[in-house]
GROMACS .gro file of C-alpha atoms in nm:
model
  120
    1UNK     CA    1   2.184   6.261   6.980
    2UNK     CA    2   2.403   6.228   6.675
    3UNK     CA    3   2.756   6.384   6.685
    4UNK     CA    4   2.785   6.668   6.498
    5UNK     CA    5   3.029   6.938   6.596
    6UNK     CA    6   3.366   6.815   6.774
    7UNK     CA    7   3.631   7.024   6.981
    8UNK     CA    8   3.988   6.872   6.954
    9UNK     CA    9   4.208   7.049   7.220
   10UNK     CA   10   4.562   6.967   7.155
   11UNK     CA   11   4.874   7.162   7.149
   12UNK     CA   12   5.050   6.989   6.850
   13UNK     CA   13   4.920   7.155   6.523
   14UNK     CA   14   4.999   6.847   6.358
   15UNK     CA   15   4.759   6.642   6.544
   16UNK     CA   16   4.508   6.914   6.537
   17UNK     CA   17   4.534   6.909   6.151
   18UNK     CA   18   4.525   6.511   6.139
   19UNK     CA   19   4.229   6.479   6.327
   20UNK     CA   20   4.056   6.783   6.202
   21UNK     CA   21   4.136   6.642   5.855
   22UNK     CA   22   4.008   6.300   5.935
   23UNK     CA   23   3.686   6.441   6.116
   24UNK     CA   24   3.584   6.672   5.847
   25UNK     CA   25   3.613   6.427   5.592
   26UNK     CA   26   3.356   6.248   5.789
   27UNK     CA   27   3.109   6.500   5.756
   28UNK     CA   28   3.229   6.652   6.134
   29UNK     CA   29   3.192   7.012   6.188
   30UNK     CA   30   3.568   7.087   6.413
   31UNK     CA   31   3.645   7.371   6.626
   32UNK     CA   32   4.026   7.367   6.756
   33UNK     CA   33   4.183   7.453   7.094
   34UNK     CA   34   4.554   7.477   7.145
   35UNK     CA   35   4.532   7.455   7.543
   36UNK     CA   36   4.325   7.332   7.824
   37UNK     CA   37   4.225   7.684   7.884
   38UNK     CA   38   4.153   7.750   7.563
   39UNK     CA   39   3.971   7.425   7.553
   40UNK     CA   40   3.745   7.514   7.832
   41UNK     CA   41   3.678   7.872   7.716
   42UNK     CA   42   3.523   7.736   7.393
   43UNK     CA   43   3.335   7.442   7.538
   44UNK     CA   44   3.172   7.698   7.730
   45UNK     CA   45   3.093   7.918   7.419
   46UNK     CA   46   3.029   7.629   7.138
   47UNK     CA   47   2.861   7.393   7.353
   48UNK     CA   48   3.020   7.122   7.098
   49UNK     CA   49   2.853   6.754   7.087
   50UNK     CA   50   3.169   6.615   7.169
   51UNK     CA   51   3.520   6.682   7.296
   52UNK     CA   52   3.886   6.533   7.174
   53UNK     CA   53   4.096   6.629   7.480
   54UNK     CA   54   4.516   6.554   7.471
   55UNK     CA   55   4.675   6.516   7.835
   56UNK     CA   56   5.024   6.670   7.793
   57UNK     CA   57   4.991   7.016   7.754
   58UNK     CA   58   5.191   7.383   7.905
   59UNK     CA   59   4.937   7.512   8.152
   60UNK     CA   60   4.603   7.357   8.190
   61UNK     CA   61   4.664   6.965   8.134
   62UNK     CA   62   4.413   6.760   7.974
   63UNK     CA   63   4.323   6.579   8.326
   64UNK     CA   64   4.256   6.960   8.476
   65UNK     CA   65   4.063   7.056   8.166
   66UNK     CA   66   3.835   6.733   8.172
   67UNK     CA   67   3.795   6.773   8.534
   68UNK     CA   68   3.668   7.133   8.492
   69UNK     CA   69   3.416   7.047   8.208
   70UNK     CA   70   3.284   6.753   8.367
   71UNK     CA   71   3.218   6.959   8.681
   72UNK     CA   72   3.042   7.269   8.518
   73UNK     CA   73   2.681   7.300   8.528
   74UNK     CA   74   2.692   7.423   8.126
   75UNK     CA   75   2.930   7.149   7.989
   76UNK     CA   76   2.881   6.821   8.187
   77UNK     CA   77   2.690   6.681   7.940
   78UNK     CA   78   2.929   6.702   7.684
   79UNK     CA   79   3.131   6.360   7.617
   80UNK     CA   80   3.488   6.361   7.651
   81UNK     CA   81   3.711   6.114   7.450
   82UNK     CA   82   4.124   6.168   7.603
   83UNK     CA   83   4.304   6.147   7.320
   84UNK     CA   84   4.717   6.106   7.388
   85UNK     CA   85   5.024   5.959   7.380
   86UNK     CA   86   5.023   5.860   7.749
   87UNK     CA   87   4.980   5.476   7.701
   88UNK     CA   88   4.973   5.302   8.075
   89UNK     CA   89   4.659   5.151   8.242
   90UNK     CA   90   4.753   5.423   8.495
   91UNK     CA   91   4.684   5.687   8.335
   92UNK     CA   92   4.366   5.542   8.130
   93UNK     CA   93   4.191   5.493   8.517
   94UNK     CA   94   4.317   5.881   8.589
   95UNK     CA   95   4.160   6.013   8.278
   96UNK     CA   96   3.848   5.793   8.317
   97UNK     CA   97   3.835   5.931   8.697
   98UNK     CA   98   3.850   6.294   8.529
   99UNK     CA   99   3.529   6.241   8.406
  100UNK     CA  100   3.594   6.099   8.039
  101UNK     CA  101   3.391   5.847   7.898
  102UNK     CA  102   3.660   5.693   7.679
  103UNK     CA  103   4.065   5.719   7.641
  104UNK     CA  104   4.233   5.670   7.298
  105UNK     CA  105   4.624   5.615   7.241
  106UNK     CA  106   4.814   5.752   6.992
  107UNK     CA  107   4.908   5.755   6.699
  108UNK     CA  108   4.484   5.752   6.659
  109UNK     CA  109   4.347   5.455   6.511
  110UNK     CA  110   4.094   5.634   6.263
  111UNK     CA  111   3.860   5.361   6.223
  112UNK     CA  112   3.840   5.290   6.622
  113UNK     CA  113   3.801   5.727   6.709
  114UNK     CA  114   3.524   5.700   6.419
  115UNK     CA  115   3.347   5.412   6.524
  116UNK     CA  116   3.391   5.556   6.954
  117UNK     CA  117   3.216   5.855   6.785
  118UNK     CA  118   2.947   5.665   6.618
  119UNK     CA  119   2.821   5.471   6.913
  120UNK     CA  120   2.757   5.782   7.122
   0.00000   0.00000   0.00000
């Protein structure tokens, strides 16, 4: 199933913008979250195709949020790609154990995110 509608959860409106930017001018539809509860609440609603989550965030972390999707009947089948600044293998294996399929440092590579999103 082609990707078509994305959800990037992040609470930096810059990144939100960059990758919004970069995903709509690849033909992405984007719908933003600026919290893990936030994020949750509209993966529930949208049903997106695929999920951008960030780890470090007030409240409802990226790990908790992932954990939560991938655990609910209505949005386990959603991919989830963690996208962050947290760099060590450590926490790569923790978000993978969340439940995400992939884990992207950053600053984002755009070519790398577009081609993740491609092969899915």
């Amino acid at each position: 199933m082609p990707v078509k509608t994305i959800l990037v959860v992040d609470d930096s409106p810059t990144e939100r913008h960059v990758l919004s930017e970069l995903l709509t001018s690849n033909g992405y539809q984007i719908i933003t979250a600026e919290n893990g509860e936030e994020g949750v609440e509209k993966a529930k609603k949208e049903l997106p195709d695929l999920i951008l989550m960030d780890v470090v965030m007030p409240g409802l972390n990226g790990y908790q949020a992932t954990r939560t999707l991938t655990r609910d009947e209505t949005t386990k089948h959603i991919p989830i790609i963690v996208c962050t600044s947290k760099g060590q293998e450590t926490d790569r294996i923790w978000g993978l154990r969340q439940g995400a399929l992939d884990y992207i440092v950053k600053p984002v590579d755009a070519d790398d995110l577009l081609s993740k999103i491609a092969a899915l």
